[in-house]
CSV table of C-alpha atoms and ligand atoms in Angstrom, one decimal:
chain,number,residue,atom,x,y,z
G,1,UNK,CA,0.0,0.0,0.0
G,2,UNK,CA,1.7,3.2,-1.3
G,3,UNK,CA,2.8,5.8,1.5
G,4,UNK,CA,3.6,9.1,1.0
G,5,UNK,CA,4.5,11.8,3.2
G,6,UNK,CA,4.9,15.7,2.9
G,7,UNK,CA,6.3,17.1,5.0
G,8,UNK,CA,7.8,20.2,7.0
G,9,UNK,CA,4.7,22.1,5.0
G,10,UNK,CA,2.4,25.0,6.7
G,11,UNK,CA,-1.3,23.3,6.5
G,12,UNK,CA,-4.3,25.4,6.0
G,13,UNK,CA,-7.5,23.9,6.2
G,14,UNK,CA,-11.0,24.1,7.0
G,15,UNK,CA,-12.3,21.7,9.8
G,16,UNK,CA,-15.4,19.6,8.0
G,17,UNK,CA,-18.5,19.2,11.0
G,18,UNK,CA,-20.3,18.0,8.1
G,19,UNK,CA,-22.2,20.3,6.6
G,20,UNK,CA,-21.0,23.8,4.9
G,21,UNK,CA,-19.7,27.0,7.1
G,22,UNK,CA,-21.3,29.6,7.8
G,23,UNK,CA,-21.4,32.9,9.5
G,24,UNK,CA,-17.9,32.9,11.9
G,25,UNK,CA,-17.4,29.9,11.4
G,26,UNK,CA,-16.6,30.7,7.9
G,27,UNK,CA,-13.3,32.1,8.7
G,28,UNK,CA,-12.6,29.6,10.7
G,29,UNK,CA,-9.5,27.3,9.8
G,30,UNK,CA,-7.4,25.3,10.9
G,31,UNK,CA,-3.1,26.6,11.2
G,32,UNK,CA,-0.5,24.1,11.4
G,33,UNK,CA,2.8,25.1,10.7
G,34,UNK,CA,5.6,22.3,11.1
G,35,UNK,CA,2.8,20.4,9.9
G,36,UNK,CA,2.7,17.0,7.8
G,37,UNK,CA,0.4,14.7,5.6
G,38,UNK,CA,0.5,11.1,5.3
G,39,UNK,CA,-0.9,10.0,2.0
G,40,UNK,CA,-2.2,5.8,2.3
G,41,UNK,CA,-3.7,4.8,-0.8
G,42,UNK,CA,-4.9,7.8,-2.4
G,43,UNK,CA,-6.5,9.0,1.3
G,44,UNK,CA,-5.2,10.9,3.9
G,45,UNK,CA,-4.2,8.7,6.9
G,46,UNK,CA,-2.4,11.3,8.8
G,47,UNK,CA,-2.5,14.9,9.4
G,48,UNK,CA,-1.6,17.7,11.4
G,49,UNK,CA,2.2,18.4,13.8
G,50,UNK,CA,4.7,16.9,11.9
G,51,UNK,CA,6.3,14.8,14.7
G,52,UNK,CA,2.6,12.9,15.5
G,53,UNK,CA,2.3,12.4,11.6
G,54,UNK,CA,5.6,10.6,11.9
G,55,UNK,CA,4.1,8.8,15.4
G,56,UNK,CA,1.2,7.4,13.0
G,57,UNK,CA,4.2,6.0,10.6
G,58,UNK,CA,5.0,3.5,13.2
G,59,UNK,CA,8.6,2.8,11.8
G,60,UNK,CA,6.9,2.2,7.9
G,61,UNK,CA,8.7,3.9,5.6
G,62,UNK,CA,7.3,6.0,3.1
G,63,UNK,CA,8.0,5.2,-1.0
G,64,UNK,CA,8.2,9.1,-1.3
G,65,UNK,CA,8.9,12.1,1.4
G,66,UNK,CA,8.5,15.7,0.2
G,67,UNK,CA,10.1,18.3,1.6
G,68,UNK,CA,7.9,21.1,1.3
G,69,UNK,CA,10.4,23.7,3.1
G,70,UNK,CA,7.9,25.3,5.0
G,71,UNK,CA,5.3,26.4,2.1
G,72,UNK,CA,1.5,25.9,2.3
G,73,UNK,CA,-0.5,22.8,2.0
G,74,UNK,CA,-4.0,23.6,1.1
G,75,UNK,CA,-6.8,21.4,0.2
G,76,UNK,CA,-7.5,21.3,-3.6
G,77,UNK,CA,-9.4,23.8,-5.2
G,78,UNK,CA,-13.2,22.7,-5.7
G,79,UNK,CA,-14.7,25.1,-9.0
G,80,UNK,CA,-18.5,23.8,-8.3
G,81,UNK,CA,-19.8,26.0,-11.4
G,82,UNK,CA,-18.4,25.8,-14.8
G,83,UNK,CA,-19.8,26.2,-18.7
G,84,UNK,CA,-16.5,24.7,-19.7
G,85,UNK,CA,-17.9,22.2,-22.0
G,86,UNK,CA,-18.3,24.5,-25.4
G,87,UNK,CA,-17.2,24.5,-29.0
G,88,UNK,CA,-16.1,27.7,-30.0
G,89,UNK,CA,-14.8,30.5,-28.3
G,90,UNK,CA,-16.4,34.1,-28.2
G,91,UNK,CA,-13.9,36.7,-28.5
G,92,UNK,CA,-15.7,39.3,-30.9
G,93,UNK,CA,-18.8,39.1,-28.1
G,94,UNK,CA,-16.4,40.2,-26.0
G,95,UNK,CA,-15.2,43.0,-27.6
G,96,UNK,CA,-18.6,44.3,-27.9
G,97,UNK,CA,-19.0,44.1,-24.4
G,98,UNK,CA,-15.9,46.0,-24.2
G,99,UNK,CA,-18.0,48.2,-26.4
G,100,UNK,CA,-20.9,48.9,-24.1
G,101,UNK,CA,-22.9,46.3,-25.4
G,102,UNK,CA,-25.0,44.8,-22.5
G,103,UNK,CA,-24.5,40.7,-21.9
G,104,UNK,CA,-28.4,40.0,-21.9
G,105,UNK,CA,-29.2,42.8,-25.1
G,106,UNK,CA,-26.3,39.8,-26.9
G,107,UNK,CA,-28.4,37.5,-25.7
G,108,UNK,CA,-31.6,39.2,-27.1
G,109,UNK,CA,-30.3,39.4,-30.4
G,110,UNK,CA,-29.3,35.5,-30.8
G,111,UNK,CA,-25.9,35.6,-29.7
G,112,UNK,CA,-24.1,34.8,-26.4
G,113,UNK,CA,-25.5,31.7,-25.2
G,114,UNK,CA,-26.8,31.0,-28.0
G,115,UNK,CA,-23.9,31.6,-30.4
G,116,UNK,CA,-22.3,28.7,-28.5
G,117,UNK,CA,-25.5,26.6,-28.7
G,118,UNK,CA,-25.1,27.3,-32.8
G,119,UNK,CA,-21.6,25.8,-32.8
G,120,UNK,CA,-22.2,22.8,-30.4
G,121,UNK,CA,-25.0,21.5,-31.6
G,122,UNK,CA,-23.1,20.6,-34.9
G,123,UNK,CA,-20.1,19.7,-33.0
G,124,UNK,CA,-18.5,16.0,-32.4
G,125,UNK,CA,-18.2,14.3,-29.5
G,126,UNK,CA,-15.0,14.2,-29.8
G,127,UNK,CA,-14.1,18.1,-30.4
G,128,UNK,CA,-16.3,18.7,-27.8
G,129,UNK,CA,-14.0,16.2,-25.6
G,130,UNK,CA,-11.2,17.8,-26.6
G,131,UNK,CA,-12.4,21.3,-25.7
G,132,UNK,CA,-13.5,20.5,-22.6
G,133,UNK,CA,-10.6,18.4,-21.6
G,134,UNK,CA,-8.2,20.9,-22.2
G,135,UNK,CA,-10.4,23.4,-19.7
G,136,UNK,CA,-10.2,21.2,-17.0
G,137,UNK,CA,-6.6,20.6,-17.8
G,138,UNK,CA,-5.7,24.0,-17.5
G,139,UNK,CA,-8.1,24.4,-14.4
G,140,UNK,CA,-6.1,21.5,-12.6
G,141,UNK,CA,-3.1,22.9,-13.1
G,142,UNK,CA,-4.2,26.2,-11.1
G,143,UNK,CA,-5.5,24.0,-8.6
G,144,UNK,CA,-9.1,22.6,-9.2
G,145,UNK,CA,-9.6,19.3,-8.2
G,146,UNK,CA,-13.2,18.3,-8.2
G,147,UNK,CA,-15.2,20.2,-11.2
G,148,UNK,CA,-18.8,20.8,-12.2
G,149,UNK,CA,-19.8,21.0,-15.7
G,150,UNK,CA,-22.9,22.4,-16.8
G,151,UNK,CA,-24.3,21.1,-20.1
G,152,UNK,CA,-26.5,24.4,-21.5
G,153,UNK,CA,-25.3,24.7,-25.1
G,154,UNK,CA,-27.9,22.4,-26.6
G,155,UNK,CA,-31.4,23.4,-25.7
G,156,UNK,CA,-32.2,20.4,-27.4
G,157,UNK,CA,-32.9,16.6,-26.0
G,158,UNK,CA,-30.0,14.9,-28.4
G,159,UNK,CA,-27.6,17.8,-28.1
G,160,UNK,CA,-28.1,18.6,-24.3
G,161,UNK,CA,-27.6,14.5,-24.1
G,162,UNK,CA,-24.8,14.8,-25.8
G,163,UNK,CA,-22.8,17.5,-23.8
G,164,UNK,CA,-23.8,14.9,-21.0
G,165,UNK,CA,-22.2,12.4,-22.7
G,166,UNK,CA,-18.8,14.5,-23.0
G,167,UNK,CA,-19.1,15.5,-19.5
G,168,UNK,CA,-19.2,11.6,-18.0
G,169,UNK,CA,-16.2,10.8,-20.1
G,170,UNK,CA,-14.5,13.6,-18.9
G,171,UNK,CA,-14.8,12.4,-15.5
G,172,UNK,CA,-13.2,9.0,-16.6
G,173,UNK,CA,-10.1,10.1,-18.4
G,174,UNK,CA,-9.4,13.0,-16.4
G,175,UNK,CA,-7.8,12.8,-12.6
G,176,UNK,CA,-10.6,15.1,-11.5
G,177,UNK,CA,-13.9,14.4,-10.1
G,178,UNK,CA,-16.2,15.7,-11.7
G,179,UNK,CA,-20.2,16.3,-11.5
G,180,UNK,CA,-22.4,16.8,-14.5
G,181,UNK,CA,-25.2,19.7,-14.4
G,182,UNK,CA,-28.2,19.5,-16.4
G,183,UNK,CA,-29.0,23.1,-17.3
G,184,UNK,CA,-31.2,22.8,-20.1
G,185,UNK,CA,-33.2,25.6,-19.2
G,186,UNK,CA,-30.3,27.7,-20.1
G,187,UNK,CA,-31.6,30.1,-22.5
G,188,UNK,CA,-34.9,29.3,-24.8
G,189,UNK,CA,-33.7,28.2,-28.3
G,190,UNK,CA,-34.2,30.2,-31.2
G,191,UNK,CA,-37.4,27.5,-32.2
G,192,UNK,CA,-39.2,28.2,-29.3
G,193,UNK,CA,-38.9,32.4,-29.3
G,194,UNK,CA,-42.3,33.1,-29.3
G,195,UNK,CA,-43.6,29.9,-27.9
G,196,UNK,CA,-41.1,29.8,-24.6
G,197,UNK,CA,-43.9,28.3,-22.7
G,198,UNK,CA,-43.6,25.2,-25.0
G,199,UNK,CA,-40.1,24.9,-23.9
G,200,UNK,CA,-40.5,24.6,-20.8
G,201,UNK,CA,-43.1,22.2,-21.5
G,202,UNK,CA,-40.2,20.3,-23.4
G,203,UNK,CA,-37.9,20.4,-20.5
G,204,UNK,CA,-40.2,19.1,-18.0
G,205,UNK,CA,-41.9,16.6,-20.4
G,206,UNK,CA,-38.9,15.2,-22.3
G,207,UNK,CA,-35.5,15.7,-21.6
G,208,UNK,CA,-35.5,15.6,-17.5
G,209,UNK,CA,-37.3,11.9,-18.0
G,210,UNK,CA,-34.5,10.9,-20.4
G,211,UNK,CA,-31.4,12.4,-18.4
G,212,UNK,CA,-33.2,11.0,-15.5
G,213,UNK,CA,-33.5,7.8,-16.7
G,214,UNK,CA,-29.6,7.9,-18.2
G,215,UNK,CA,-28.6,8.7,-14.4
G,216,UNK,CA,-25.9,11.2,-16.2
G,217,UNK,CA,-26.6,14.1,-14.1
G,218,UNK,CA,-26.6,14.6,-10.3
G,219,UNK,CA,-28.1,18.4,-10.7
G,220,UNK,CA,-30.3,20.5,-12.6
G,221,UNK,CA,-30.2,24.1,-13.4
G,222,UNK,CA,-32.2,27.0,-14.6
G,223,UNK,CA,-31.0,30.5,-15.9
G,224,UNK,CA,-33.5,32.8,-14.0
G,225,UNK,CA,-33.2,36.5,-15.4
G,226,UNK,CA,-35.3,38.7,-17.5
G,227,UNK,CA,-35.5,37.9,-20.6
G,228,UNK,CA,-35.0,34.0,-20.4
G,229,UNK,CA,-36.7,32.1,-17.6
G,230,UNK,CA,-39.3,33.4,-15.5
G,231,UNK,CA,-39.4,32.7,-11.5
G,232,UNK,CA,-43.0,30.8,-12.5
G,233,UNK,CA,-41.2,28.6,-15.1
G,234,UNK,CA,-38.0,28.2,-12.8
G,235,UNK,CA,-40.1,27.0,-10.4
G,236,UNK,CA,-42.1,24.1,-12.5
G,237,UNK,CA,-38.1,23.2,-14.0
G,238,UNK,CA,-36.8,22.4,-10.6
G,239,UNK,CA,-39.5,20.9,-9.0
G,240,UNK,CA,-40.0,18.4,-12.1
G,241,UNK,CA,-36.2,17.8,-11.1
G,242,UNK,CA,-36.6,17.2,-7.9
G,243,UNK,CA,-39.2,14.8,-8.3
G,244,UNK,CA,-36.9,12.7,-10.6
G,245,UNK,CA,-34.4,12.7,-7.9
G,246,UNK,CA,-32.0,15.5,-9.3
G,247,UNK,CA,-30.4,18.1,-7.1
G,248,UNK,CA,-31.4,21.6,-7.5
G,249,UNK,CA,-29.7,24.5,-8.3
G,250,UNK,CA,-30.4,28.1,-10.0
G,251,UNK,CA,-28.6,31.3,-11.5
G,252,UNK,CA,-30.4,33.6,-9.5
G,253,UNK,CA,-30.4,36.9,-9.4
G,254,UNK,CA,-27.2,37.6,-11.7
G,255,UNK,CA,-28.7,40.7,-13.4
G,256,UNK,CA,-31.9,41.4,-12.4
G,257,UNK,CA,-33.6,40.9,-9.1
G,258,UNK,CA,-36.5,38.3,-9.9
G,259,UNK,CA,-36.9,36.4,-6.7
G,260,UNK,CA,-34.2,33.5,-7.6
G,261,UNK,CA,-32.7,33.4,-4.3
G,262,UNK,CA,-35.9,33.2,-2.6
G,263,UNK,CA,-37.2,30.2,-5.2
G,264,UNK,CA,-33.7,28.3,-4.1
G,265,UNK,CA,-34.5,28.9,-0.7
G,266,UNK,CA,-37.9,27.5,-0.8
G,267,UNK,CA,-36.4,24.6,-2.9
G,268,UNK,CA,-33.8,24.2,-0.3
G,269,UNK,CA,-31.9,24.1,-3.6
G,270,UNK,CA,-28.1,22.7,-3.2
G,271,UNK,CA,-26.8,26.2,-4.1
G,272,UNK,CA,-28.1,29.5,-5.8
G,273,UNK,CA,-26.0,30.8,-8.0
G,274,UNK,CA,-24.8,34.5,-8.9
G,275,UNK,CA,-27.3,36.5,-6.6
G,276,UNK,CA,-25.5,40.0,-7.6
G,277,UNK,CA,-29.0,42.0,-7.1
G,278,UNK,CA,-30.5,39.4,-5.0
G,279,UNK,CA,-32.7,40.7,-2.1
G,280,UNK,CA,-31.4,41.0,1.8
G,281,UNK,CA,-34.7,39.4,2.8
G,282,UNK,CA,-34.5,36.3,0.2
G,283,UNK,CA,-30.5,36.4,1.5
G,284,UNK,CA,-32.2,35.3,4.4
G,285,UNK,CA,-34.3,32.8,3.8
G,286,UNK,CA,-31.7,31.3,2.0
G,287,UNK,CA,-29.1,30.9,5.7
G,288,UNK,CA,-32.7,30.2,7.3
G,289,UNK,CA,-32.9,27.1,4.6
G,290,UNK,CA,-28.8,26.1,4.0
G,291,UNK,CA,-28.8,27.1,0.8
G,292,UNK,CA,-25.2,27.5,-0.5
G,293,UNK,CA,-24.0,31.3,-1.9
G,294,UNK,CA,-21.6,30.3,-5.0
G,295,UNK,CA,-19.9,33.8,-5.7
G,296,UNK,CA,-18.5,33.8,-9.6
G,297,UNK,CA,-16.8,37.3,-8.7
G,298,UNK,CA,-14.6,36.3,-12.5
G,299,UNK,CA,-18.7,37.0,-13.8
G,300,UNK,CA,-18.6,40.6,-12.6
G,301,UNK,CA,-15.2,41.1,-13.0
G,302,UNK,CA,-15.4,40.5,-16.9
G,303,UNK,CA,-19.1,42.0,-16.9
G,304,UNK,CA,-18.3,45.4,-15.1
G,305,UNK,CA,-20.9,44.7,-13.0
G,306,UNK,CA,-21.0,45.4,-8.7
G,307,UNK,CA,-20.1,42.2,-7.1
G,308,UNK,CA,-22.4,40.4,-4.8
G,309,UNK,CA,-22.8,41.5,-1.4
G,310,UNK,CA,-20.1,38.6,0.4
G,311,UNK,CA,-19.9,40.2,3.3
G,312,UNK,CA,-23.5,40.7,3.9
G,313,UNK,CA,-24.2,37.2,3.3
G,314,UNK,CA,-21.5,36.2,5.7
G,315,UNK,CA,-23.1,38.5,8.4
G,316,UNK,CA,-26.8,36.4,7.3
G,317,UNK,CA,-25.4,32.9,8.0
G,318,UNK,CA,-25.0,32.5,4.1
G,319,UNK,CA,-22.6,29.9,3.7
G,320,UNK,CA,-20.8,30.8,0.6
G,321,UNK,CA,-18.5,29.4,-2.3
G,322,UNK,CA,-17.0,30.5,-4.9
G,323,UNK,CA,-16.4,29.3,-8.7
G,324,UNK,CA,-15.1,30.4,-11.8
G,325,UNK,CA,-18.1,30.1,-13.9
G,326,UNK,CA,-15.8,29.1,-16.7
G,327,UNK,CA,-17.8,29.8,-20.0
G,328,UNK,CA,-17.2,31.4,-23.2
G,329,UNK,CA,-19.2,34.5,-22.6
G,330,UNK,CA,-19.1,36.2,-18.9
G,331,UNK,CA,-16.6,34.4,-17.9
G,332,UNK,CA,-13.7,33.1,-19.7
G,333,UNK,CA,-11.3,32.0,-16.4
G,334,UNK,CA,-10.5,28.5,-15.4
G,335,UNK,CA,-8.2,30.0,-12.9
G,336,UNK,CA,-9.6,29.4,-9.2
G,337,UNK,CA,-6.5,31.6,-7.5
G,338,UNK,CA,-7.6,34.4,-9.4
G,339,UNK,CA,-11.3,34.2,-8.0
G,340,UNK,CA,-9.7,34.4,-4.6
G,341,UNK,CA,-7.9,37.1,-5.2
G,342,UNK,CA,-10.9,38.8,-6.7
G,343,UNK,CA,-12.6,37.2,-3.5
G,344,UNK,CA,-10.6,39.2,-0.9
G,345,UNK,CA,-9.7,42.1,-2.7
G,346,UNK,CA,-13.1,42.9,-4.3
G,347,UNK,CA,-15.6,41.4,-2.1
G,348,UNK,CA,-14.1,41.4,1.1
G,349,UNK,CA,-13.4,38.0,2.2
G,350,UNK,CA,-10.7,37.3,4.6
G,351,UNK,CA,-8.2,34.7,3.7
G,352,UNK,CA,-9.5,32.2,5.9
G,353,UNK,CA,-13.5,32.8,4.3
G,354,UNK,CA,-12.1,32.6,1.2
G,355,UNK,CA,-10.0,29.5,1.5
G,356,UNK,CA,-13.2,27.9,3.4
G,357,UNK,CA,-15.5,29.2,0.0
G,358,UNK,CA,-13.1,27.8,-2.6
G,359,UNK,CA,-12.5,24.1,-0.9
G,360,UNK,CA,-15.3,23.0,1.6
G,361,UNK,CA,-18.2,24.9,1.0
G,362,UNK,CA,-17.5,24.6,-2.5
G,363,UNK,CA,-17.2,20.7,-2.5
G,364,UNK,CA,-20.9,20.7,-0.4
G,365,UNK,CA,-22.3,22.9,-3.4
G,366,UNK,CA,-21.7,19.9,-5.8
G,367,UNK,CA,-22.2,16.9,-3.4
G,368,UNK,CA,-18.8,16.0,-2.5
G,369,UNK,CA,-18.3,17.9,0.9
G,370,UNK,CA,-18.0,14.7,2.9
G,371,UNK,CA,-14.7,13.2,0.6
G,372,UNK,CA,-13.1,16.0,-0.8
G,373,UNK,CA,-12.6,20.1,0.4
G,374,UNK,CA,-10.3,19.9,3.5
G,375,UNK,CA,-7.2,18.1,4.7
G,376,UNK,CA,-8.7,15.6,7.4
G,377,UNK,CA,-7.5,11.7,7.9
G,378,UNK,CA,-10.2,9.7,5.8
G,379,UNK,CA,-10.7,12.3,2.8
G,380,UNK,CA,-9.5,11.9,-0.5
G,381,UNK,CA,-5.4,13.0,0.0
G,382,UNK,CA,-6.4,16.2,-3.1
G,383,UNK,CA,-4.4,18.7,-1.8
G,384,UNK,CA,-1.9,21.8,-3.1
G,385,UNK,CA,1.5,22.6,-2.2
G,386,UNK,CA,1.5,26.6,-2.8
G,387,UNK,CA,4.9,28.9,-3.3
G,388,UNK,CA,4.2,30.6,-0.2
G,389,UNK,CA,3.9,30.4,3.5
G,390,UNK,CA,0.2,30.7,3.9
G,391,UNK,CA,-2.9,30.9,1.8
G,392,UNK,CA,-2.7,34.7,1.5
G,393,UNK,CA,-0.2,34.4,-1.3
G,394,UNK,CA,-3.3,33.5,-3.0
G,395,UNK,CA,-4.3,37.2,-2.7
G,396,UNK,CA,-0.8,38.6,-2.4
G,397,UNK,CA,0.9,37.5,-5.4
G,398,UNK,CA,-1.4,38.9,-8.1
G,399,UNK,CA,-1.7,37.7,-12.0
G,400,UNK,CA,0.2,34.4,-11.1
G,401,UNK,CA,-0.7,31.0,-9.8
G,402,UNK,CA,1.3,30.3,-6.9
G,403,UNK,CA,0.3,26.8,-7.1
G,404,UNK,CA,3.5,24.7,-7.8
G,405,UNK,CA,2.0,20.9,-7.0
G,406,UNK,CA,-1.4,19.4,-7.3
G,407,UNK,CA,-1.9,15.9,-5.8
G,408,UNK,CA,-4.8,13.8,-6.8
G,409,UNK,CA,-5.8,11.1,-4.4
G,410,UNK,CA,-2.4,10.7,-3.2
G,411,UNK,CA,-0.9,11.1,-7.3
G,412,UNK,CA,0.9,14.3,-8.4
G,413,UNK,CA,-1.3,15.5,-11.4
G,414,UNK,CA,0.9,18.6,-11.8
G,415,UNK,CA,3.9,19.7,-10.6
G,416,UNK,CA,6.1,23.0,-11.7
G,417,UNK,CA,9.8,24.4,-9.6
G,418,UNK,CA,8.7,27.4,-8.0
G,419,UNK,CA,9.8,30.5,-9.6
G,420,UNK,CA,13.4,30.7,-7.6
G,421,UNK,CA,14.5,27.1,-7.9
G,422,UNK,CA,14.5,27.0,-11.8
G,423,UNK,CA,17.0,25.2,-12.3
G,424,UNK,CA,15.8,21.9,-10.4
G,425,UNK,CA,15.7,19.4,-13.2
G,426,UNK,CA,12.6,17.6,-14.0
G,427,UNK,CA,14.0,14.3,-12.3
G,428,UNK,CA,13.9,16.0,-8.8
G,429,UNK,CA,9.9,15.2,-8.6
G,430,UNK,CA,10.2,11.6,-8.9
G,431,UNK,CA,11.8,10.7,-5.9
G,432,UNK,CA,12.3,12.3,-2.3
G,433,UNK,CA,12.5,15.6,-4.0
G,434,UNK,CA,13.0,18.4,-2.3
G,435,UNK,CA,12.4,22.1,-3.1
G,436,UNK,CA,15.3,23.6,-0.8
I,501,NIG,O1,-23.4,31.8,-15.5
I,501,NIG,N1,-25.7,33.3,-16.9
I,501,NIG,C1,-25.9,32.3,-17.5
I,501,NIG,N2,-24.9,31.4,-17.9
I,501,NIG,C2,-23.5,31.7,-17.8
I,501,NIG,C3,-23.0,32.3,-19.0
I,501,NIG,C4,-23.0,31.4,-20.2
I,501,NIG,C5,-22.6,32.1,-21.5
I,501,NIG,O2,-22.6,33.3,-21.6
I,501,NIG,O3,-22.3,31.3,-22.3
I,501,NIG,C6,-23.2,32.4,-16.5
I,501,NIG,O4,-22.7,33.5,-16.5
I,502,FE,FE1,-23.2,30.1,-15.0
């Protein structure tokens, strides 16, 4: 049974009482410096003061032992909303944007959303694979380790099956978990402009029965905003949902204030989504219900738009996350670091808050909180070695990942020398490497 150990490593870490943290609690984590991590088997057997790790060894001796010279283990990043399953990029959009051309008024006038819908529903499989493997890819390199994927760009049953498809053989050639999102109710397809109604009718009446029936997705999501699904019609989506046994989940809010967060809350929905203009008193009844916050600060970043009120749903017993939203349109960023700088810099999270949003709270969002999102003996051993001495280099060091190692159950996935050991040749992460 393969050992490994890291140690003489800083740990940072939320501490998991089973559900999501809220309120104080939020920015409550865990400190160890001199710490270590045993990795048995892909799980973490041991972890905490170095010299009790060691204690657990009982005289075994580890195939590997990583120096970490006193840098910062975190638990992996968990990115619990992406679009990252697309065809085509959409850099001209963009440039509009940069323009003064409003996201939605794009949307009004058949582009955005569904611009990408127009090049995936012609696209392969196996381009759409490609694509989508080369997101997450890039994501685990800055640090992602568990992944949602919406599907979205379809709006119809053999295309949003499709994107399905892609999205469950993702999860089995990649090192990632990952967690497939129905979102058919993403946009309503050209067809069905003036019949939107009839859509809905689709949604509820077709393709949540089939992707039901495949079992290929553990949650479903609506796009609730002006101008593409009502509260009313958001409503009749994710209750059909929930009575075929899918997870719930909603953009809510991300524009226009139409009751989204409320909906989730009386859903007890998994996690609303967005919520830049949602209400204090729906804020509430979501911490009154559990209802996750999953802050996309990358969204308002790349929209110009205010960013949602963190701190405010902090103070209301929100528990929040945070993901990239990675998409073609608002949000073209696989890069979790950089939402957490955006996090503490722009919303006001502390370190700690931000750390707790990005790994635990995140993992509860998509359904993994109790095996993956903090560094406790029994979880899966996903963790990051980061160039720096706590998780505030995150923050600090700006327009760069400072994420240098990612381990996936116990496996390094990625590994780069920091920036002042360049000349460490690539031999030195094999064995008993050390970054000193
Ligand atoms: O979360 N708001 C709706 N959906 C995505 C954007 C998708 C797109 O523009 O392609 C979002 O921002
Ligand atoms: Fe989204």
């Amino acid at each position: 049974m393969s050992l490994v150990l890291y140690r003489n490593a800083h740990l940072a870490t939320p501490i998991d009482p089973g559900r999501p943290l809220a309120g104080p609690d939020q920015g409550r984590i865990l400190h160890q410096p001199a710490g270590a991590l045993l990795c048995r088997a892909g799980t973490i057997a041991a972890v905490g003061e170095e010299a009790a790790v060691l204690r657990e060894l009982q005289g075994a001796i580890p195939e590997r032992t990583v120096d970490c010279g006193g840098r910062c283990l975190v638990p992996g990043f968990v990115d619990p909303h992406t679009h990252m399953c697309f065809a085509e990029r959409r850099e001209a959009e963009f440039g509009l944007r940069l323009e003064g051309l409003p996201y939605l008024e794009i949307l009004r006038r058949g582009g955005g959303i569904l611009a990408s819908v127009q090049a995936v529903r012609p696209a392969s499989e196996a381009t759409l694979l490609e694509n989508t493997r080369r997101h997450a890819r890039s994501a685990l390199r800055f640090g992602t380790t568990s992944l949602e994927v919406k599907s979205g760009y379809g709006l119809d049953l053999d295309t949003e099956l499709k994107m399905l498809r892609v999205i469950e053989r993702l999860s089995k050639d990649c090192p990632l978990d990952v967690v497939a999102t129905f979102l058919g109710a993403h946009a309503i397809p050209p067809e069905y402009r003036e019949i939107p109604d009839r859509y809905v009718d689709l949604v509820v009446d077709s393709m949540l029965p089939a992707v039901a029936a495949q079992g290929i997705a553990r949650y479903c999501d609506v796009f609730c905003e002006t101008g593409v699904f009502t509260l009313e019609q958001s409503r009749r989506i994710l209750k059909a949902a929930a009575r075929h046994g899918l997870g719930v989940k909603i953009h809510a809010d991300e524009v226009n204030d139409l009751g989204g967060a409320g909906l989730a809350a009386e859903l007890r929905a998994a996690s609303a989504e967005h919520l830049l203009a949602a209400a204090d008193s729906h804020l509430q009844r979501m911490a009154a219900a559990g209802v996750i916050a999953v802050l996309l600060p990358a969204t308002a970043y790349s929209l110009r738009k205010d960013y949602a009120r963190a701190r405010r749903m902090i103070e209301l017993g929100v528990p929040v996350a945070l993901a990239t939203d990675c998409n073609p349109g608002s949000s073209y960023c696989e890069s979790m670091p950089f939402v957490f700088g955006l996090a503490v810099l722009q919303m006001g999270l502390s370190v700690a808050e931000a750390l707790t949003a990005a790994t635990l709270n995140a993992a509860y969002a998509i359904g993994l909180g109790d095996r993956v999102g903090s560094l406790e003996p029994g979880k899966q051993a996903d963790f990051l070695v980061l160039d720096g001495k706590t998780p505030t280099i995150l923050a600090y060091h700006a327009g760069v990942s400072p994420v240098i190692e990612v381990i996936k159950r116990g496996e390094t996935v990625f590994w780069t020398p920091p920036p002042d050991t360049l000349t460490v040749p690539p031999e030195a992460r094999k064995e008993n490497r050390t970054w000193n």
